[in-house]
Amino acid sequence: MIRDASGMTSRAYLSELFSLDGRVAVVTGGSSGIGRAITGALARAGASVVVVARKEAQLAATVDELTADGCRAAWVSADLSTREGVRAGAEEAAGKFGEPDILVNCAGINLRPPMGELGEEVWDTTMAVNLEAPYLLGQRFGPGMAERGYGRIIHITSQQAHRAFVQSGAYGVSKGALESLARSQAEAWSPHGVTANTLVPGFVMTPLNTRLSSDPERVAALAARTMVGRNGVAEDFAGAVVFLASGASAYVTGQSIFVDGGFSVH
Ligand SMILES: NC(=O)c1ccc[n+]([C@@H]2O[C@H](COP(=O)([O-])OP(=O)(O)OC[C@H]3O[C@@H](n4cnc5c(N)ncnc54)[C@H](OP(=O)(O)O)[C@@H]3O)[C@@H](O)[C@H]2O)c1
């Protein structure tokens, strides 16, 4: 093991900066795609993680994989498209390992009919899952985090929070508002040790966008729009989420951090 001049090992130093040992995390949408990678990263960094989504088989598979690796994880099946579903899911989640120190709002849906055909049902469902659930979960867990003096709220937004393309519709509106929600939460709770930030993906092939993913030409065109030269993979979010969940990011709040291979900067 490498030691620095003070005799501290690099492993101890990294652990002091980033370890999530003893922390409790709740990850919505943690059973698929980006959320599943985020769940794995937080659990492997030491947190006890509760995964919240609807489909039980995927939830159980996610948790089984982590417990087999020696991590602490549990799941809650809840429908985050209704207020009652969010409330019940939050109570059940808190019952697993206690009140969370880390909340990751990753559950999201992407229904994007052409603007002229965007009806109230799509609008309402999109706002309920992508915006209202994160708001309600923040109200449920944020004040407790502030009282205990440590909290990390991390939302997953989108390029469409910043610019309209590929039929942004209600989806883009929900993600834009989610970034504003992060700033409101940051304003309220940062003085009490609770940061609120968003991670902004580029294009990541997941079940969310199977239609687009199955068109090789469009996939290649999206990869060409990045600076790195490829589309994202779910594991690209591991380092950023551990950083934002850890003590190392105490002075980072209200920010949107783009994990997009440079997609947004040219
Ligand atoms: N993939 C991309 O290129 C991309 C780009 C920008 C932003 N994002 C954002 O990143 C996040 C994750 O996306 P992803 O691509 O990883 O999607 P994904 O693979 O489709 O995963 C979505 C997750 O959300 C859960 N979910 C959906 N509706 C729910 C509901 N009503 N109640 C509870 N859970 C629900 C799903 O589980 P159940 O179906 O079992 O409920 C699943 O775990 C989303 O917020 C998305 O908007 C993704």
mmCIF file of C-alpha atoms and ligand atoms in Angstrom:
data_model
loop_
_atom_site.group_PDB
_atom_site.id
_atom_site.type_symbol
_atom_site.label_atom_id
_atom_site.label_comp_id
_atom_site.label_asym_id
_atom_site.label_seq_id
_atom_site.Cartn_x
_atom_site.Cartn_y
_atom_site.Cartn_z
ATOM 1 C CA MET A 1 0.000 0.000 0.000
ATOM 2 C CA ILE A 2 1.227 3.506 -0.858
ATOM 3 C CA ARG A 3 1.757 5.898 2.063
ATOM 4 C CA ASP A 4 2.058 9.670 1.887
ATOM 5 C CA ALA A 5 4.430 11.770 4.043
ATOM 6 C CA SER A 6 1.958 11.751 6.966
ATOM 7 C CA GLY A 7 1.877 7.950 6.924
ATOM 8 C CA MET A 8 -1.720 7.881 5.729
ATOM 9 C CA THR A 9 -2.409 5.203 3.165
ATOM 10 C CA SER A 10 -4.017 6.231 -0.101
ATOM 11 C CA ARG A 11 -6.861 3.858 0.687
ATOM 12 C CA ALA A 12 -7.520 5.552 4.028
ATOM 13 C CA TYR A 13 -7.373 8.967 2.370
ATOM 14 C CA LEU A 14 -9.821 7.989 -0.364
ATOM 15 C CA SER A 15 -12.078 6.418 2.213
ATOM 16 C CA GLU A 16 -12.073 9.607 4.304
ATOM 17 C CA LEU A 17 -13.077 11.599 1.234
ATOM 18 C CA PHE A 18 -15.622 9.325 -0.395
ATOM 19 C CA SER A 19 -16.691 6.442 1.850
ATOM 20 C CA LEU A 20 -20.428 6.056 2.389
ATOM 21 C CA ASP A 21 -20.011 3.586 5.265
ATOM 22 C CA GLY A 22 -22.887 3.962 7.713
ATOM 23 C CA ARG A 23 -24.971 6.053 5.301
ATOM 24 C CA VAL A 24 -28.470 5.102 4.171
ATOM 25 C CA ALA A 25 -29.541 5.842 0.601
ATOM 26 C CA VAL A 26 -32.879 5.684 -1.185
ATOM 27 C CA VAL A 27 -32.682 5.412 -4.972
ATOM 28 C CA THR A 28 -35.865 5.681 -7.029
ATOM 29 C CA GLY A 29 -35.694 3.944 -10.379
ATOM 30 C CA GLY A 30 -32.727 2.011 -9.032
ATOM 31 C CA SER A 31 -33.748 -1.245 -10.674
ATOM 32 C CA SER A 32 -32.880 -0.358 -14.274
ATOM 33 C CA GLY A 33 -30.464 1.563 -16.480
ATOM 34 C CA ILE A 34 -28.706 4.556 -14.929
ATOM 35 C CA GLY A 35 -30.425 4.050 -11.563
ATOM 36 C CA ARG A 36 -29.222 0.478 -11.302
ATOM 37 C CA ALA A 37 -25.612 1.556 -11.838
ATOM 38 C CA ILE A 38 -26.090 4.340 -9.287
ATOM 39 C CA THR A 39 -27.495 1.860 -6.764
ATOM 40 C CA GLY A 40 -24.500 -0.431 -7.281
ATOM 41 C CA ALA A 41 -22.033 2.425 -6.901
ATOM 42 C CA LEU A 42 -23.573 3.735 -3.661
ATOM 43 C CA ALA A 43 -23.830 0.235 -2.168
ATOM 44 C CA ARG A 44 -20.246 -0.675 -3.102
ATOM 45 C CA ALA A 45 -19.063 2.632 -1.606
ATOM 46 C CA GLY A 46 -20.574 1.486 1.702
ATOM 47 C CA ALA A 47 -24.147 2.796 1.833
ATOM 48 C CA SER A 48 -27.155 0.682 2.751
ATOM 49 C CA VAL A 49 -29.383 1.233 -0.259
ATOM 50 C CA VAL A 50 -33.144 0.964 -0.656
ATOM 51 C CA VAL A 51 -34.262 0.676 -4.278
ATOM 52 C CA VAL A 52 -37.732 1.960 -5.152
ATOM 53 C CA ALA A 53 -39.572 1.166 -8.408
ATOM 54 C CA ARG A 54 -42.619 -0.839 -9.498
ATOM 55 C CA LYS A 55 -41.526 -4.166 -11.037
ATOM 56 C CA GLU A 56 -40.734 -6.647 -8.279
ATOM 57 C CA ALA A 57 -38.663 -9.075 -10.345
ATOM 58 C CA GLN A 58 -36.224 -6.339 -11.434
ATOM 59 C CA LEU A 59 -36.084 -4.926 -7.911
ATOM 60 C CA ALA A 60 -35.317 -8.335 -6.429
ATOM 61 C CA ALA A 61 -32.663 -9.072 -9.090
ATOM 62 C CA THR A 62 -30.925 -5.763 -8.346
ATOM 63 C CA VAL A 63 -30.881 -6.360 -4.604
ATOM 64 C CA ASP A 64 -29.861 -10.031 -4.927
ATOM 65 C CA GLU A 65 -26.855 -9.086 -7.075
ATOM 66 C CA LEU A 66 -25.697 -6.577 -4.450
ATOM 67 C CA THR A 67 -26.255 -8.763 -1.407
ATOM 68 C CA ALA A 68 -24.336 -11.554 -3.163
ATOM 69 C CA ASP A 69 -21.460 -9.061 -3.383
ATOM 70 C CA GLY A 70 -21.631 -8.396 0.370
ATOM 71 C CA CYS A 71 -23.534 -5.094 0.108
ATOM 72 C CA ARG A 72 -26.560 -4.030 2.184
ATOM 73 C CA ALA A 73 -29.581 -3.453 -0.020
ATOM 74 C CA ALA A 74 -33.363 -3.772 0.110
ATOM 75 C CA TRP A 75 -36.251 -2.966 -2.198
ATOM 76 C CA VAL A 76 -39.680 -1.387 -2.068
ATOM 77 C CA SER A 77 -42.259 -1.678 -4.807
ATOM 78 C CA ALA A 78 -44.128 1.596 -5.199
ATOM 79 C CA ASP A 79 -45.862 3.490 -7.980
ATOM 80 C CA LEU A 80 -44.400 6.997 -7.929
ATOM 81 C CA SER A 81 -47.008 8.337 -10.357
ATOM 82 C CA THR A 82 -49.483 8.951 -7.523
ATOM 83 C CA ARG A 83 -49.089 10.972 -4.330
ATOM 84 C CA GLU A 84 -50.361 8.051 -2.242
ATOM 85 C CA GLY A 85 -47.869 5.752 -3.961
ATOM 86 C CA VAL A 86 -44.998 8.120 -3.185
ATOM 87 C CA ARG A 87 -46.038 8.524 0.453
ATOM 88 C CA ALA A 88 -46.463 4.789 1.029
ATOM 89 C CA GLY A 89 -43.187 4.031 -0.778
ATOM 90 C CA ALA A 90 -41.304 6.610 1.292
ATOM 91 C CA GLU A 91 -42.566 5.207 4.600
ATOM 92 C CA GLU A 92 -41.735 1.666 3.582
ATOM 93 C CA ALA A 93 -38.283 2.723 2.355
ATOM 94 C CA ALA A 94 -37.504 4.479 5.658
ATOM 95 C CA GLY A 95 -38.540 1.306 7.468
ATOM 96 C CA LYS A 96 -35.737 -0.750 5.860
ATOM 97 C CA PHE A 97 -32.536 0.810 7.245
ATOM 98 C CA GLY A 98 -33.856 4.012 8.870
ATOM 99 C CA GLU A 99 -34.235 7.583 7.589
ATOM 100 C CA PRO A 100 -32.003 8.188 4.559
ATOM 101 C CA ASP A 101 -28.940 10.454 4.392
ATOM 102 C CA ILE A 102 -28.926 10.256 0.587
ATOM 103 C CA LEU A 103 -31.894 10.543 -1.779
ATOM 104 C CA VAL A 104 -31.423 9.889 -5.488
ATOM 105 C CA ASN A 105 -34.410 10.701 -7.698
ATOM 106 C CA CYS A 106 -33.688 8.686 -10.824
ATOM 107 C CA ALA A 107 -37.117 7.209 -11.681
ATOM 108 C CA GLY A 108 -38.282 8.863 -14.860
ATOM 109 C CA ILE A 109 -40.506 8.384 -17.853
ATOM 110 C CA ASN A 110 -40.083 9.711 -21.336
ATOM 111 C CA LEU A 111 -43.381 10.047 -23.220
ATOM 112 C CA ARG A 112 -42.909 12.491 -26.023
ATOM 113 C CA PRO A 113 -45.728 12.800 -28.524
ATOM 114 C CA PRO A 114 -45.441 15.683 -30.985
ATOM 115 C CA MET A 115 -46.274 18.964 -29.210
ATOM 116 C CA GLY A 116 -49.590 19.407 -31.031
ATOM 117 C CA GLU A 117 -50.731 15.996 -29.803
ATOM 118 C CA LEU A 118 -49.471 16.367 -26.251
ATOM 119 C CA GLY A 119 -52.565 15.710 -24.145
ATOM 120 C CA GLU A 120 -53.283 16.272 -20.496
ATOM 121 C CA GLU A 121 -52.780 12.634 -19.570
ATOM 122 C CA VAL A 122 -49.171 12.526 -20.797
ATOM 123 C CA TRP A 123 -48.542 15.936 -19.234
ATOM 124 C CA ASP A 124 -49.937 14.839 -15.838
ATOM 125 C CA THR A 125 -48.139 11.480 -15.729
ATOM 126 C CA THR A 126 -44.840 13.033 -16.789
ATOM 127 C CA MET A 127 -45.059 15.739 -14.136
ATOM 128 C CA ALA A 128 -46.156 13.232 -11.488
ATOM 129 C CA VAL A 129 -43.233 10.810 -11.952
ATOM 130 C CA ASN A 130 -40.460 13.168 -13.098
ATOM 131 C CA LEU A 131 -41.180 16.202 -10.916
ATOM 132 C CA GLU A 132 -43.817 15.700 -8.246
ATOM 133 C CA ALA A 133 -42.357 12.478 -6.805
ATOM 134 C CA PRO A 134 -38.912 14.116 -6.351
ATOM 135 C CA TYR A 135 -40.623 17.120 -4.712
ATOM 136 C CA LEU A 136 -42.676 14.938 -2.328
ATOM 137 C CA LEU A 137 -39.691 12.763 -1.425
ATOM 138 C CA GLY A 138 -37.649 15.898 -0.773
ATOM 139 C CA GLN A 139 -40.371 17.208 1.545
ATOM 140 C CA ARG A 140 -40.507 13.856 3.335
ATOM 141 C CA PHE A 141 -36.750 13.385 3.812
ATOM 142 C CA GLY A 142 -35.114 16.839 3.437
ATOM 143 C CA PRO A 143 -36.149 18.372 6.796
ATOM 144 C CA GLY A 144 -34.908 15.291 8.693
ATOM 145 C CA MET A 145 -31.573 15.459 6.871
ATOM 146 C CA ALA A 146 -31.288 19.139 7.813
ATOM 147 C CA GLU A 147 -32.098 18.367 11.444
ATOM 148 C CA ARG A 148 -29.403 15.677 11.545
ATOM 149 C CA GLY A 149 -26.922 18.004 9.783
ATOM 150 C CA TYR A 150 -26.107 15.820 6.768
ATOM 151 C CA GLY A 151 -27.967 15.119 3.580
ATOM 152 C CA ARG A 152 -27.444 14.640 -0.122
ATOM 153 C CA ILE A 153 -30.279 15.060 -2.618
ATOM 154 C CA ILE A 154 -29.380 14.094 -6.175
ATOM 155 C CA HIS A 155 -31.781 14.401 -9.095
ATOM 156 C CA ILE A 156 -31.230 12.955 -12.554
ATOM 157 C CA THR A 157 -32.302 15.451 -15.183
ATOM 158 C CA SER A 158 -31.624 15.652 -18.926
ATOM 159 C CA GLN A 159 -30.164 17.706 -21.763
ATOM 160 C CA GLN A 160 -33.775 18.756 -22.371
ATOM 161 C CA ALA A 161 -33.667 20.723 -19.119
ATOM 162 C CA HIS A 162 -31.391 23.122 -21.023
ATOM 163 C CA ARG A 163 -32.429 22.954 -24.654
ATOM 164 C CA ALA A 164 -35.309 21.613 -26.708
ATOM 165 C CA PHE A 165 -34.656 18.857 -29.237
ATOM 166 C CA VAL A 166 -36.070 15.445 -30.245
ATOM 167 C CA GLN A 167 -39.580 16.483 -29.175
ATOM 168 C CA SER A 168 -38.812 17.813 -25.735
ATOM 169 C CA GLY A 169 -42.517 18.207 -24.903
ATOM 170 C CA ALA A 170 -43.577 17.701 -21.300
ATOM 171 C CA TYR A 171 -40.415 15.700 -20.576
ATOM 172 C CA GLY A 172 -38.147 18.705 -21.100
ATOM 173 C CA VAL A 173 -40.431 20.879 -18.977
ATOM 174 C CA SER A 174 -40.383 18.367 -16.104
ATOM 175 C CA LYS A 175 -36.589 18.136 -16.188
ATOM 176 C CA GLY A 176 -36.134 21.907 -16.369
ATOM 177 C CA ALA A 177 -38.340 22.283 -13.309
ATOM 178 C CA LEU A 178 -36.435 19.504 -11.541
ATOM 179 C CA GLU A 179 -33.234 21.541 -11.856
ATOM 180 C CA SER A 180 -35.088 24.506 -10.330
ATOM 181 C CA LEU A 181 -36.312 22.235 -7.536
ATOM 182 C CA ALA A 182 -32.699 21.297 -6.782
ATOM 183 C CA ARG A 183 -31.826 24.986 -6.467
ATOM 184 C CA SER A 184 -34.820 25.642 -4.170
ATOM 185 C CA GLN A 185 -33.830 22.694 -1.984
ATOM 186 C CA ALA A 186 -30.207 23.851 -1.990
ATOM 187 C CA GLU A 187 -31.270 27.332 -0.898
ATOM 188 C CA ALA A 188 -33.380 25.940 1.941
ATOM 189 C CA TRP A 189 -31.183 23.216 3.352
ATOM 190 C CA SER A 190 -27.535 23.834 2.420
ATOM 191 C CA PRO A 191 -26.948 25.889 5.606
ATOM 192 C CA HIS A 192 -27.803 22.683 7.489
ATOM 193 C CA GLY A 193 -25.414 20.338 5.680
ATOM 194 C CA VAL A 194 -27.846 19.174 3.007
ATOM 195 C CA THR A 195 -26.758 19.670 -0.592
ATOM 196 C CA ALA A 196 -29.042 19.303 -3.616
ATOM 197 C CA ASN A 197 -27.628 18.805 -7.095
ATOM 198 C CA THR A 198 -28.512 17.241 -10.417
ATOM 199 C CA LEU A 199 -26.642 14.899 -12.714
ATOM 200 C CA VAL A 200 -27.329 15.588 -16.384
ATOM 201 C CA PRO A 201 -26.877 12.601 -18.722
ATOM 202 C CA GLY A 202 -26.305 12.729 -22.441
ATOM 203 C CA PHE A 203 -27.634 9.779 -24.432
ATOM 204 C CA VAL A 204 -27.388 6.445 -22.595
ATOM 205 C CA MET A 205 -28.812 3.280 -24.119
ATOM 206 C CA THR A 206 -31.320 1.940 -21.562
ATOM 207 C CA PRO A 207 -34.883 0.563 -21.598
ATOM 208 C CA LEU A 208 -36.051 4.220 -21.447
ATOM 209 C CA ASN A 209 -35.141 4.858 -25.057
ATOM 210 C CA THR A 210 -35.401 1.490 -26.815
ATOM 211 C CA ARG A 211 -37.024 3.050 -29.866
ATOM 212 C CA LEU A 212 -34.131 5.443 -30.467
ATOM 213 C CA SER A 213 -31.526 2.833 -29.424
ATOM 214 C CA SER A 214 -32.733 0.452 -32.107
ATOM 215 C CA ASP A 215 -31.860 2.922 -34.885
ATOM 216 C CA PRO A 216 -28.095 2.476 -35.467
ATOM 217 C CA GLU A 217 -27.804 5.625 -37.602
ATOM 218 C CA ARG A 218 -29.325 7.881 -34.961
ATOM 219 C CA VAL A 219 -27.262 6.190 -32.242
ATOM 220 C CA ALA A 220 -24.075 6.852 -34.242
ATOM 221 C CA ALA A 221 -25.134 10.448 -34.896
ATOM 222 C CA LEU A 222 -25.656 11.024 -31.169
ATOM 223 C CA ALA A 223 -22.248 9.502 -30.370
ATOM 224 C CA ALA A 224 -20.686 11.835 -32.950
ATOM 225 C CA ARG A 225 -22.193 14.829 -31.099
ATOM 226 C CA THR A 226 -20.113 14.050 -28.008
ATOM 227 C CA MET A 227 -16.474 15.063 -27.578
ATOM 228 C CA VAL A 228 -15.469 11.693 -26.156
ATOM 229 C CA GLY A 229 -16.792 9.992 -29.284
ATOM 230 C CA ARG A 230 -19.240 7.539 -27.771
ATOM 231 C CA ASN A 231 -22.644 7.477 -26.110
ATOM 232 C CA GLY A 232 -22.896 7.110 -22.347
ATOM 233 C CA VAL A 233 -23.122 3.881 -20.401
ATOM 234 C CA ALA A 234 -24.844 3.614 -17.028
ATOM 235 C CA GLU A 235 -21.511 3.001 -15.251
ATOM 236 C CA ASP A 236 -20.356 6.495 -16.314
ATOM 237 C CA PHE A 237 -22.474 7.822 -13.412
ATOM 238 C CA ALA A 238 -20.776 5.788 -10.660
ATOM 239 C CA GLY A 239 -17.961 8.210 -9.814
ATOM 240 C CA ALA A 240 -20.097 11.338 -10.042
ATOM 241 C CA VAL A 241 -22.838 9.955 -7.811
ATOM 242 C CA VAL A 242 -20.433 8.687 -5.137
ATOM 243 C CA PHE A 243 -18.786 12.126 -5.136
ATOM 244 C CA LEU A 244 -22.131 13.921 -4.787
ATOM 245 C CA ALA A 245 -23.302 11.508 -2.068
ATOM 246 C CA SER A 246 -20.088 11.755 -0.046
ATOM 247 C CA GLY A 247 -18.606 14.269 2.366
ATOM 248 C CA ALA A 248 -16.193 15.339 -0.385
ATOM 249 C CA SER A 249 -18.913 17.385 -2.130
ATOM 250 C CA ALA A 250 -19.982 19.411 0.936
ATOM 251 C CA TYR A 251 -19.336 22.716 -0.883
ATOM 252 C CA VAL A 252 -21.080 21.737 -4.128
ATOM 253 C CA THR A 253 -24.773 22.601 -4.069
ATOM 254 C CA GLY A 254 -27.513 23.764 -6.413
ATOM 255 C CA GLN A 255 -25.420 22.600 -9.363
ATOM 256 C CA SER A 256 -26.133 20.706 -12.556
ATOM 257 C CA ILE A 257 -23.238 18.393 -13.324
ATOM 258 C CA PHE A 258 -23.156 17.155 -16.891
ATOM 259 C CA VAL A 259 -22.027 13.557 -17.353
ATOM 260 C CA ASP A 260 -22.378 13.605 -21.111
ATOM 261 C CA GLY A 261 -19.015 13.169 -22.819
ATOM 262 C CA GLY A 262 -19.089 16.823 -23.855
ATOM 263 C CA PHE A 263 -22.440 16.556 -25.654
ATOM 264 C CA SER A 264 -23.643 19.876 -24.245
ATOM 265 C CA VAL A 265 -20.621 22.079 -24.750
ATOM 266 C CA HIS A 266 -20.358 22.566 -28.472
HETATM 267 N N1 LIG B 1 -31.103 7.014 -20.859
HETATM 268 C C1 LIG B 1 -30.865 8.258 -21.238
HETATM 269 O O1 LIG B 1 -30.307 8.522 -22.318
HETATM 270 C C2 LIG B 1 -31.252 9.392 -20.347
HETATM 271 C C3 LIG B 1 -30.936 10.680 -20.773
HETATM 272 C C4 LIG B 1 -31.278 11.756 -19.984
HETATM 273 C C5 LIG B 1 -31.913 11.542 -18.782
HETATM 274 N N2 LIG B 1 -32.213 10.292 -18.377
HETATM 275 C C6 LIG B 1 -32.905 10.151 -17.082
HETATM 276 O O2 LIG B 1 -32.238 9.196 -16.279
HETATM 277 C C7 LIG B 1 -33.187 8.546 -15.427
HETATM 278 C C8 LIG B 1 -33.049 7.049 -15.574
HETATM 279 O O3 LIG B 1 -33.324 6.707 -16.910
HETATM 280 P P1 LIG B 1 -32.908 5.311 -17.551
HETATM 281 O O4 LIG B 1 -32.554 5.604 -18.948
HETATM 282 O O5 LIG B 1 -31.985 4.590 -16.679
HETATM 283 O O6 LIG B 1 -34.379 4.622 -17.577
HETATM 284 P P2 LIG B 1 -34.929 3.158 -17.332
HETATM 285 O O7 LIG B 1 -33.876 2.142 -17.575
HETATM 286 O O8 LIG B 1 -36.192 3.095 -18.108
HETATM 287 O O9 LIG B 1 -35.270 3.169 -15.765
HETATM 288 C C9 LIG B 1 -36.343 3.914 -15.266
HETATM 289 C C10 LIG B 1 -36.595 3.503 -13.837
HETATM 290 O O10 LIG B 1 -37.680 4.261 -13.298
HETATM 291 C C11 LIG B 1 -38.637 3.381 -12.713
HETATM 292 N N3 LIG B 1 -39.977 3.953 -12.846
HETATM 293 C C12 LIG B 1 -40.578 4.401 -13.991
HETATM 294 N N4 LIG B 1 -41.844 4.790 -13.711
HETATM 295 C C13 LIG B 1 -42.044 4.580 -12.386
HETATM 296 C C14 LIG B 1 -43.151 4.763 -11.505
HETATM 297 N N5 LIG B 1 -44.357 5.207 -11.935
HETATM 298 N N6 LIG B 1 -43.005 4.430 -10.203
HETATM 299 C C15 LIG B 1 -41.806 3.949 -9.746
HETATM 300 N N7 LIG B 1 -40.743 3.760 -10.521
HETATM 301 C C16 LIG B 1 -40.859 4.059 -11.832
HETATM 302 C C17 LIG B 1 -38.472 2.083 -13.510
HETATM 303 O O11 LIG B 1 -38.911 0.943 -12.804
HETATM 304 P P3 LIG B 1 -40.382 0.280 -12.996
HETATM 305 O O12 LIG B 1 -40.732 0.344 -14.445
HETATM 306 O O13 LIG B 1 -40.242 -1.090 -12.441
HETATM 307 O O14 LIG B 1 -41.289 1.127 -12.146
HETATM 308 C C18 LIG B 1 -36.954 2.038 -13.673
HETATM 309 O O15 LIG B 1 -36.339 1.526 -12.505
HETATM 310 C C19 LIG B 1 -34.562 9.087 -15.828
HETATM 311 O O16 LIG B 1 -34.961 10.096 -14.926
HETATM 312 C C20 LIG B 1 -34.329 9.670 -17.208
HETATM 313 O O17 LIG B 1 -35.216 10.707 -17.508
HETATM 314 C C21 LIG B 1 -31.898 9.197 -19.132
#
